[in-house]
GROMACS .gro file of C-alpha atoms in nm:
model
  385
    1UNK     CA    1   2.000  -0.933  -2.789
    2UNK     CA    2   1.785  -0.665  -2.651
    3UNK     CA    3   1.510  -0.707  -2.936
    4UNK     CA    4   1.511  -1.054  -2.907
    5UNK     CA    5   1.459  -1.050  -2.540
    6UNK     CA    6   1.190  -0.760  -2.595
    7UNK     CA    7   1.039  -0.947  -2.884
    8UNK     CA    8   0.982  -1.258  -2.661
    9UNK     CA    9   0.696  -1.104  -2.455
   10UNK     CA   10   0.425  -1.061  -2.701
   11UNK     CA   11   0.466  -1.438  -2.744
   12UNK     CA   12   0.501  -1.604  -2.374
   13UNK     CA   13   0.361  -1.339  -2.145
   14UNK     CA   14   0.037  -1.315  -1.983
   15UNK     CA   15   0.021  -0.974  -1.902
   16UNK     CA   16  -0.129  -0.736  -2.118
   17UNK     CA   17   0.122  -0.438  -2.034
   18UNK     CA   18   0.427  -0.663  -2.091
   19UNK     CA   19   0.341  -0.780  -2.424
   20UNK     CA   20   0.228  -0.372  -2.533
   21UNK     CA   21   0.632  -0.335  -2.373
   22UNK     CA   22   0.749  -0.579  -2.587
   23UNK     CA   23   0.604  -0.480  -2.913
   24UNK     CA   24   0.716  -0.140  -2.892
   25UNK     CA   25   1.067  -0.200  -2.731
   26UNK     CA   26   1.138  -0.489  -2.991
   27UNK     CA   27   1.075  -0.175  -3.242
   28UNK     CA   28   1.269   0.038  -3.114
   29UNK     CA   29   1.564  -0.163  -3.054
   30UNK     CA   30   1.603  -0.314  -3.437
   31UNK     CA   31   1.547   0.061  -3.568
   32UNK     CA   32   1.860   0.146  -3.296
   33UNK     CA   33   2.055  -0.113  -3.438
   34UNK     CA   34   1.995   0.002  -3.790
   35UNK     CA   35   2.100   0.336  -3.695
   36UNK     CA   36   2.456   0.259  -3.542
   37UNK     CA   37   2.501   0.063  -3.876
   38UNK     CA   38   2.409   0.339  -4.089
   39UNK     CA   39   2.579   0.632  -3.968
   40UNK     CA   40   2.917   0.558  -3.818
   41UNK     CA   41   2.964   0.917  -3.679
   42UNK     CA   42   2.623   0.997  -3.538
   43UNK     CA   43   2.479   0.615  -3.516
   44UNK     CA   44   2.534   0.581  -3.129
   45UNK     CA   45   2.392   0.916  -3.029
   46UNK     CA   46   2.098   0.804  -3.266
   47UNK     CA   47   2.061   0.479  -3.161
   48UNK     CA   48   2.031   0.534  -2.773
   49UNK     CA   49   1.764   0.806  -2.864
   50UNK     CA   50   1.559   0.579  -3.073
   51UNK     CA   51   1.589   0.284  -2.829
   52UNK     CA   52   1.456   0.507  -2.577
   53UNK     CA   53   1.160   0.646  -2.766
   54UNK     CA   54   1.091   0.292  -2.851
   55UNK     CA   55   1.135   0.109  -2.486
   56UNK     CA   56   0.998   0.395  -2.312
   57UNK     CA   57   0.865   0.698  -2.425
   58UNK     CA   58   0.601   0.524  -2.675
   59UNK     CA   59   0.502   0.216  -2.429
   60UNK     CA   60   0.477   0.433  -2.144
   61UNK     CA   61   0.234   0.700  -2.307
   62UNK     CA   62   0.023   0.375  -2.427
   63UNK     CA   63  -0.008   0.257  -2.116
   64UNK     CA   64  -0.087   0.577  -1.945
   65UNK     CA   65  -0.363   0.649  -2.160
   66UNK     CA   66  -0.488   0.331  -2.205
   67UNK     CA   67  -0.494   0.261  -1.813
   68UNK     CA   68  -0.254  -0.092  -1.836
   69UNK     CA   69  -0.038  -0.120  -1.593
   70UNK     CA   70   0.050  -0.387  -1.351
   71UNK     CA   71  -0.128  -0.383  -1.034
   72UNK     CA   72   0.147  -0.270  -0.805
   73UNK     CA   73   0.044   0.105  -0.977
   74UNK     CA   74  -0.331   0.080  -0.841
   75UNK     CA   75  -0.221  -0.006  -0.483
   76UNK     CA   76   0.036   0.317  -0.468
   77UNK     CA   77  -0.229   0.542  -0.598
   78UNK     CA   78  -0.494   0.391  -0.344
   79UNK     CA   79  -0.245   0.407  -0.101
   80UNK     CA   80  -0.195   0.811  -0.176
   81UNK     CA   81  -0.553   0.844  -0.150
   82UNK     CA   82  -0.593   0.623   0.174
   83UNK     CA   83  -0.322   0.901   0.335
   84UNK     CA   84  -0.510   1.173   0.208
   85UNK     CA   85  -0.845   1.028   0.409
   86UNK     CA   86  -0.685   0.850   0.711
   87UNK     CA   87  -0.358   0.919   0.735
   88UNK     CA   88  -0.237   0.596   0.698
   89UNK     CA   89  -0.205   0.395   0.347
   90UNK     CA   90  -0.307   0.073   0.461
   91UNK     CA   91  -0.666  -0.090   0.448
   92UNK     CA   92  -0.754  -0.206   0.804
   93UNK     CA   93  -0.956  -0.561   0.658
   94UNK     CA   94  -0.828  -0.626   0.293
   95UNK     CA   95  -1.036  -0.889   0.119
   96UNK     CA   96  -0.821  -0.930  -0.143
   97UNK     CA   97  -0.468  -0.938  -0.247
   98UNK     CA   98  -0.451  -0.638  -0.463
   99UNK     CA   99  -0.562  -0.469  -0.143
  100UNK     CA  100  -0.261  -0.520   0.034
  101UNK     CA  101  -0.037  -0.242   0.010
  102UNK     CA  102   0.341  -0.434   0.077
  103UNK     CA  103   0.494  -0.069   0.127
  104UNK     CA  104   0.613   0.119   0.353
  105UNK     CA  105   0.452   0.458   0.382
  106UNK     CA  106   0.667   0.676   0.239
  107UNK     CA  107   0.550   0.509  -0.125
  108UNK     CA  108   0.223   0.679  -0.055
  109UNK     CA  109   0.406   0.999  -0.166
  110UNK     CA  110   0.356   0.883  -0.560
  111UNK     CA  111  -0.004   0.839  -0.490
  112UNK     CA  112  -0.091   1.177  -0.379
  113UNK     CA  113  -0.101   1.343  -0.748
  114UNK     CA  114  -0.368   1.119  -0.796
  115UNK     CA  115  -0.586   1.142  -0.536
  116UNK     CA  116  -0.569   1.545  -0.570
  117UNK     CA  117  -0.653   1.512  -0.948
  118UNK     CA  118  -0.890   1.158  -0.878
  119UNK     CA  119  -1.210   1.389  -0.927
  120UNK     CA  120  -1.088   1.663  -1.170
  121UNK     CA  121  -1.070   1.723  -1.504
  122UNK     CA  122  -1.005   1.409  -1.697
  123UNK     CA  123  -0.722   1.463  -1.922
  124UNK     CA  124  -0.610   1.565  -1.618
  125UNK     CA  125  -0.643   1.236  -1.399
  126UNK     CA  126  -0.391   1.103  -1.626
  127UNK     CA  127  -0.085   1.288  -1.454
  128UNK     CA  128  -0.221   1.135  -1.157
  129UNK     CA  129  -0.060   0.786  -1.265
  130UNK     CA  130   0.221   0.679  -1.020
  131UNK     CA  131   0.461   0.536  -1.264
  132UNK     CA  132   0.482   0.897  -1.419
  133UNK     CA  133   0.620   1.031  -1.083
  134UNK     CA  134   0.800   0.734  -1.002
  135UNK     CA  135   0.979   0.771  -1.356
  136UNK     CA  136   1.005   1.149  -1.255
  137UNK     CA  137   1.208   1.102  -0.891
  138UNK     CA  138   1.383   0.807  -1.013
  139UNK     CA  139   1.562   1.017  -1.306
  140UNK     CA  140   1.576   1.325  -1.118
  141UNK     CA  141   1.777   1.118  -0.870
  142UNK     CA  142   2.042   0.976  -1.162
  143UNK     CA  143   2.074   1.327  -1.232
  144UNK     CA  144   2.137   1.419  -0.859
  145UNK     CA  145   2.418   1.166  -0.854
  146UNK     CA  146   2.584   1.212  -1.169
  147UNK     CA  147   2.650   1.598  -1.062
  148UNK     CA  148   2.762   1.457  -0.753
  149UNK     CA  149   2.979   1.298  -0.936
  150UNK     CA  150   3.094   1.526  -1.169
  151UNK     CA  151   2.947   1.357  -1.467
  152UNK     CA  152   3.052   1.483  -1.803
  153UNK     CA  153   2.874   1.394  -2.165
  154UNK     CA  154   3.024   1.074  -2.248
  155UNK     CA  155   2.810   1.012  -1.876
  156UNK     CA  156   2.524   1.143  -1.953
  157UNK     CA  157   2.485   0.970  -2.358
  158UNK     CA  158   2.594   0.624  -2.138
  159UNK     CA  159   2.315   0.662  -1.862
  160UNK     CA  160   2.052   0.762  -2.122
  161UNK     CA  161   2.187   0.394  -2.279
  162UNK     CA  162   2.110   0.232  -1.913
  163UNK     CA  163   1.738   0.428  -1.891
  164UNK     CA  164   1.658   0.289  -2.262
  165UNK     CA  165   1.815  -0.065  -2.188
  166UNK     CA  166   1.560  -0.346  -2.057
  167UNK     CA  167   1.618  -0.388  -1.745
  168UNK     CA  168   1.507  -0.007  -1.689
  169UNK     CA  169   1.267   0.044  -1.985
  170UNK     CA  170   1.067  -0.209  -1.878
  171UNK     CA  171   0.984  -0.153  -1.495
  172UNK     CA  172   0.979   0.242  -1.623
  173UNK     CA  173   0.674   0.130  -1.892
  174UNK     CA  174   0.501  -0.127  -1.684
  175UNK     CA  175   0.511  -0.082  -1.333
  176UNK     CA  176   0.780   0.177  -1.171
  177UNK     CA  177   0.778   0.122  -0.813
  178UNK     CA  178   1.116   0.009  -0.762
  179UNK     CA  179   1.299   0.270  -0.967
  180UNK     CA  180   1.287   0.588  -0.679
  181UNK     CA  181   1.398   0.314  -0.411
  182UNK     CA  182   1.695   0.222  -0.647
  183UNK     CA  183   1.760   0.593  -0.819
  184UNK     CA  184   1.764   0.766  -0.373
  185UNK     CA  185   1.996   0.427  -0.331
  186UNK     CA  186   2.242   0.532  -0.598
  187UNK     CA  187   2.265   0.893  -0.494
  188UNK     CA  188   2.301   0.803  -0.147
  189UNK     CA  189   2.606   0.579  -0.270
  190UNK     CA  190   2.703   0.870  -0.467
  191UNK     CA  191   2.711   1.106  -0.176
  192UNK     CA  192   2.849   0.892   0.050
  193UNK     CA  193   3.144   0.832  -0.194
  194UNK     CA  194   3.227   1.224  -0.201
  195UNK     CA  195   3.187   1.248   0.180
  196UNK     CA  196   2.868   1.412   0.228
  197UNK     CA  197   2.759   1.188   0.523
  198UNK     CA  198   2.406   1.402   0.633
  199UNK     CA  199   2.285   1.427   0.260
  200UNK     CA  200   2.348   1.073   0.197
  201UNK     CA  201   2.176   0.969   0.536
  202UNK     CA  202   1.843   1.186   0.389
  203UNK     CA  203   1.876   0.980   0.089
  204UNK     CA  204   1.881   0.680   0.270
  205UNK     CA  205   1.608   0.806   0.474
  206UNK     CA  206   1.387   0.849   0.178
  207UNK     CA  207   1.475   0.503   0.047
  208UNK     CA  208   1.462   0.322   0.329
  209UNK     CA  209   1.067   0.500   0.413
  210UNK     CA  210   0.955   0.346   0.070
  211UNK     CA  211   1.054  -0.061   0.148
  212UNK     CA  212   1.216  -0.226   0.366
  213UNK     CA  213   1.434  -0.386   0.131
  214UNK     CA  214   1.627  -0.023   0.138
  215UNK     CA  215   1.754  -0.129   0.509
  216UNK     CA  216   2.098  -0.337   0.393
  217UNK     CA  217   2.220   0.024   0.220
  218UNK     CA  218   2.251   0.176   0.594
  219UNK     CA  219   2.561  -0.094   0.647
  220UNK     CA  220   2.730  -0.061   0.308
  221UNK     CA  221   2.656   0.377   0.342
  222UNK     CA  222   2.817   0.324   0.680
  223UNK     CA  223   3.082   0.145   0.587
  224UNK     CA  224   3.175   0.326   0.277
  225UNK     CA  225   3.136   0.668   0.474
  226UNK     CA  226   3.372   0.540   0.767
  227UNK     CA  227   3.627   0.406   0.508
  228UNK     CA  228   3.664   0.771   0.297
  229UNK     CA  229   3.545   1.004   0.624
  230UNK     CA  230   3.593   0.866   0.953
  231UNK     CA  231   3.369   0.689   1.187
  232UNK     CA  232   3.230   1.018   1.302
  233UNK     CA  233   3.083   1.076   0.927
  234UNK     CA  234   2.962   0.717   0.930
  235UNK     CA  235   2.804   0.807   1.288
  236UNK     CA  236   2.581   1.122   1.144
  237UNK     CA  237   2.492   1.002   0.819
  238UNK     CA  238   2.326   0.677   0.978
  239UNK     CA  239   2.221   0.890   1.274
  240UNK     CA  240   2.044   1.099   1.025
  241UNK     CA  241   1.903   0.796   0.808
  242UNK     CA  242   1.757   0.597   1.133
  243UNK     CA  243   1.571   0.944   1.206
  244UNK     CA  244   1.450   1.034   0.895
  245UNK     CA  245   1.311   0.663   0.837
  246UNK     CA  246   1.161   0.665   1.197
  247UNK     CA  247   1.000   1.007   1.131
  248UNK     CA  248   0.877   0.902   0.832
  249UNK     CA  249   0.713   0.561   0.930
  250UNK     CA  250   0.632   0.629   1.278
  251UNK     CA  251   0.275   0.791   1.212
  252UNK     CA  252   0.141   0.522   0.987
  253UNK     CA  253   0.288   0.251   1.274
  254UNK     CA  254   0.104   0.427   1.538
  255UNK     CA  255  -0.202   0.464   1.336
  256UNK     CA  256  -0.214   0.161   1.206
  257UNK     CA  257   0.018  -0.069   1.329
  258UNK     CA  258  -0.161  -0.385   1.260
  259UNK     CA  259  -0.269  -0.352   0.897
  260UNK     CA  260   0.129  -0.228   0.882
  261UNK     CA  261   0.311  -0.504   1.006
  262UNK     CA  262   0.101  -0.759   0.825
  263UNK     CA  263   0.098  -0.610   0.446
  264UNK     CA  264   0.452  -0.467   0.514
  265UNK     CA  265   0.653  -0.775   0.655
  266UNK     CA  266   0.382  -1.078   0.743
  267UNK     CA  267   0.278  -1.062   0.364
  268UNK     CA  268   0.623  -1.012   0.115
  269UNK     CA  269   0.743  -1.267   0.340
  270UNK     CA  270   0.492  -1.572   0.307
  271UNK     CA  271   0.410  -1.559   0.674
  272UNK     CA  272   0.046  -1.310   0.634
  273UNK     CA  273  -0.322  -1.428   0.558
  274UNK     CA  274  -0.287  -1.403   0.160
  275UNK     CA  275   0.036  -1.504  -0.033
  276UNK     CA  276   0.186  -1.262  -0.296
  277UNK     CA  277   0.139  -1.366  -0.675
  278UNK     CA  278   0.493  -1.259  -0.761
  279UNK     CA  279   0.638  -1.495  -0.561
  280UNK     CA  280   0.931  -1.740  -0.730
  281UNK     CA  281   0.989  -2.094  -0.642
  282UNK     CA  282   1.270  -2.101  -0.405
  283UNK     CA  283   1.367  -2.340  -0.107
  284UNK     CA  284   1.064  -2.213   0.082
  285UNK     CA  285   0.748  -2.394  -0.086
  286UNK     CA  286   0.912  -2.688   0.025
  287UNK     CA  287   0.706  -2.621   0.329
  288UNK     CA  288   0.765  -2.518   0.660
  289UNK     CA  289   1.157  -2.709   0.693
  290UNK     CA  290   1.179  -2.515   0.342
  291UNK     CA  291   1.088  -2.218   0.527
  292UNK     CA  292   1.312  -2.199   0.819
  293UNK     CA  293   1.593  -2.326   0.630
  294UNK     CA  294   1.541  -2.042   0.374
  295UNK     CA  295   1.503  -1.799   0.674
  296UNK     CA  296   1.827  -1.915   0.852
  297UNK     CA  297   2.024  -1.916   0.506
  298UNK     CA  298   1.951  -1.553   0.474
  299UNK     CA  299   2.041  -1.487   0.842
  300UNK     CA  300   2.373  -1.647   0.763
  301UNK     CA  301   2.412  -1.472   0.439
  302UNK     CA  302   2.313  -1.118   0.627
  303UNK     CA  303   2.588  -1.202   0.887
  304UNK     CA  304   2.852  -1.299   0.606
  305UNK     CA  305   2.779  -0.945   0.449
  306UNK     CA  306   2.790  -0.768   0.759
  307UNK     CA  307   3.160  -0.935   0.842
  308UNK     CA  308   3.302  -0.812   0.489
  309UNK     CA  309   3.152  -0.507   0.557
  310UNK     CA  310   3.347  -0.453   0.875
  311UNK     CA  311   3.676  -0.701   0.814
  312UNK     CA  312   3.704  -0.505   0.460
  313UNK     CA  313   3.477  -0.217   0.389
  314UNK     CA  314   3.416  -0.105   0.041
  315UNK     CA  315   3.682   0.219  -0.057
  316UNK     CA  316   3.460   0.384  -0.305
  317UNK     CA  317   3.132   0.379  -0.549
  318UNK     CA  318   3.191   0.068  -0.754
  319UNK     CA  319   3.289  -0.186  -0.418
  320UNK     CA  320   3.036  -0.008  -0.204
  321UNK     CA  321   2.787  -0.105  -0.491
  322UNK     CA  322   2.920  -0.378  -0.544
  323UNK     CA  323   2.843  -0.497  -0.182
  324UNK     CA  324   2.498  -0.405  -0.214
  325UNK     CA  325   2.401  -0.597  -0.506
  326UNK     CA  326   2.545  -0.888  -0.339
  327UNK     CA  327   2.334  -0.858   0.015
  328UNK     CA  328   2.059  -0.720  -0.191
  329UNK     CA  329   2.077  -1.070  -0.426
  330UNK     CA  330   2.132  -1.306  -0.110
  331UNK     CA  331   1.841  -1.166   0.067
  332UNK     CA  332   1.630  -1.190  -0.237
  333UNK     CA  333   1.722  -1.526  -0.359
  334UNK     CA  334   1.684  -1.698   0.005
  335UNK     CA  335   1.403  -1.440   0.140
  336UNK     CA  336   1.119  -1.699   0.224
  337UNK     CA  337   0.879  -1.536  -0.032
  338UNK     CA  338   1.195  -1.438  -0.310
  339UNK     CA  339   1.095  -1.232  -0.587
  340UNK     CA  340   1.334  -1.286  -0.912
  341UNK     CA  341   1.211  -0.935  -1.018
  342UNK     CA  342   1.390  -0.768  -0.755
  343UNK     CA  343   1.751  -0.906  -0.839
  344UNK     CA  344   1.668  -0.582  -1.158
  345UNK     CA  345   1.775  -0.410  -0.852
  346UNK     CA  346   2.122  -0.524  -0.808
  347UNK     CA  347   2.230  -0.554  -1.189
  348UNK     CA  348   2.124  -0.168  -1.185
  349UNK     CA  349   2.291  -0.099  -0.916
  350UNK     CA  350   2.639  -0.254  -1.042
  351UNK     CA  351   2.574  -0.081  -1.374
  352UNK     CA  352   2.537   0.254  -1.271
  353UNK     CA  353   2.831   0.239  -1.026
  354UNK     CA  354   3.064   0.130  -1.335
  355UNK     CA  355   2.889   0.391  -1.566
  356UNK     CA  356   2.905   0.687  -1.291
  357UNK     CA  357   3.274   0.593  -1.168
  358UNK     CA  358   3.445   0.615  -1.501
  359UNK     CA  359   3.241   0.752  -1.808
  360UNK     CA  360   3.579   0.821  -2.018
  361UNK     CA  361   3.622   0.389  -1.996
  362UNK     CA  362   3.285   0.245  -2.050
  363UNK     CA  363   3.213   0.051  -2.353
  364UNK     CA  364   3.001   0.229  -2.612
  365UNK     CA  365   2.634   0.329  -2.593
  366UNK     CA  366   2.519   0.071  -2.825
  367UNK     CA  367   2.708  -0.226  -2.656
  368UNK     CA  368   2.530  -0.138  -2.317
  369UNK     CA  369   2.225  -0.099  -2.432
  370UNK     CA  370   2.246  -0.498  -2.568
  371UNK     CA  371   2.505  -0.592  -2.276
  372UNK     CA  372   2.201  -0.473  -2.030
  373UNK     CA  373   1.952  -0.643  -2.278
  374UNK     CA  374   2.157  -0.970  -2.229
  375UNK     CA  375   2.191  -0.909  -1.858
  376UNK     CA  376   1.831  -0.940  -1.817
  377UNK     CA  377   1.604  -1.231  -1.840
  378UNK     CA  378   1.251  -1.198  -1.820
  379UNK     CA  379   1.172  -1.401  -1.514
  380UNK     CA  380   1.335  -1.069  -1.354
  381UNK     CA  381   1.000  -0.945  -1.382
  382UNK     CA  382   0.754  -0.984  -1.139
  383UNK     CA  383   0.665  -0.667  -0.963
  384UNK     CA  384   0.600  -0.672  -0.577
  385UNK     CA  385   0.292  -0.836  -0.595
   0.00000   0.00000   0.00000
């Protein structure tokens, strides 16, 4: 299933560094499904290493070197070079869409490499490229959690599975900015499910400084913190995430609070002066009823969330993620500009949780790798822009 999904980008996608993605991945998944056939004792190991060489490793390096990537990766590297200059990340009169930058600040971090190596050396620029540092926090962060956790081997062969699998392998390869917002939400989950309430509030901090879209995990962190610690944990991990974000956006806002609250809210949510590309047809381009009856659905939805959250609040990792993925897919399917690529975010998010939660019960690496294939489709993919 995963080879077949792969294999269907070379033939009906536009974009250059989707159908390089879907070459390679298509590759690598067949030659991991020969493996698990051929050798019964060693195939699954094998299999999850080749998939990953073949979904990641290889498209990624292309893509480095060759400069394709999509255009999300440009605006967090300007944006790390506009903080370097101004100390801000946001252009005060962008003439274009690709100069809107639809982050929050704290994405600017993944730019810096390359605007300290822009005028160097250049083998050396190519480190510079965001999606290798955005690769580089979001694993570092799955390894965070799963010592949190106490993951063993069976965890760690299973979560190497979930990296190679599609719906990681290809925002990894292609684009990356949405995989430290979703690797700092699942150690904050992870934290807040062993009752470490201020380390999972600088998680959230860090998340919730990168998009706004981080901002439903402070209710379900909450909630899962006062459920397993008390309300005072729930109090200082939240206390701790509120000032971390503030810290953290507060310069850029004073600096440039204009250019900031029209490319960070105006624009993903069809309200600024130019309309995001990656936007999918939802109730809002019916037109303006389309719009407020999108916006009031999600306010309903948010408030239906927020009820569960306080009539029954989620016990441990898989509910509390659980939770998540469902305010995280309400909000993205009735946002007035929805993006389908974002619901990757959820599906991960439910995935890990199950993976993380009980390694000695999950089903084996090579039916992940195609149940994660099959949980995918690629209108998920769409990038912020």
């Amino acid at each position: 299933m995963a080879a077949a999904w792969a294999a269907a980008f070379p033939v009906v996608s536009s974009l250059g560094p989707h159908r390089v993605w879907g070459a390679s991945a298509c590759a690598g998944y067949l030659c991991a499904a020969v493996a698990v056939l051929s050798w019964r004792s060693l195939g699954r190991a094998v299999s999850v290493w080749i998939a990953g060489i073949g979904a990641v490793l290889v498209p990624l390096v292309v893509l480095v070197l060759t400069g394709g990537a999509q255009s999300e990766v440009g605006v967090v590297e300007r944006a790390g070079l506009l903080t370097v200059r101004q100390g801000a990340p946001y252009l005060a009169d962008p003439q274009a869409v690709v100069e809107v930058t639809p982050y929050l600040p704290g994405m600017a971090l993944f730019g810096l490499p390359g605007a300290v190596v822009a005028d160097g050396w250049e083998p050396l620029r190519y480190l510079g490229d965001a999606r290798l540092w955005c690769a580089a926090a979001f694993l570092g962060c799955l390894w965070a959690a799963g010592r949190v956790l106490g993951g063993r081997g069976t965890w760690r062969l299973v979560g190497a599975a979930l990296i190679a699998s599609p719906v990681v392998a290809l925002p990894l390869a292609v684009s990356g900015v949405d995989l430290p917002l979703t690797g700092l939400l699942c150690l904050a989950l992870a934290l807040a499910a062993r009752h470490r309430p201020v380390a999972a509030g600088l998680a959230l901090a860090l998340a919730c400084s990168l998009k706004w879209t981080a901002w439903p995990a402070l209710a379900v962190v909450a909630a899962l913190l006062a459920r397993r610690a008390g309300p005072g944990a729930a109090l200082r991990g939240t206390g701790v995430a509120v000032a971390g974000t503030v810290s953290a956006v507060l310069p850029s806002a004073l600096l440039s609070p204009g250019p900031l609250v029209e490319q960070v809210f105006a624009f993903p949510t069809g309200r600024g002066e130019w309309q995001t590309p990656a936007a999918s047809p939802l109730l809002a381009d019916l037109g303006p009823f389309g719009w407020y009856a999108a916006t009031t659905l999600l306010a309903a939805g948010g408030v239906a969330v927020a009820l569960s959250l306080w009539v029954r609040p989620p016990a441990g990792l898989v509910p509390a993620a659980d939770r998540l993925a469902v305010g995280l897919c309400t909000a993205f399917l009735l946002a007035p500009a929805g993006r389908f690529g974002y619901l990757a975010l959820p599906v991960l998010l439910s995935v890990w949780a199950r993976l993380a939660e009980a390694p000695s019960r999950v089903a084996p690496a090579r039916s992940l790798v195609v149940a994660a294939g099959s949980a995918a489709r690629p209108v998920l993919v769409g990038g912020d822009r």
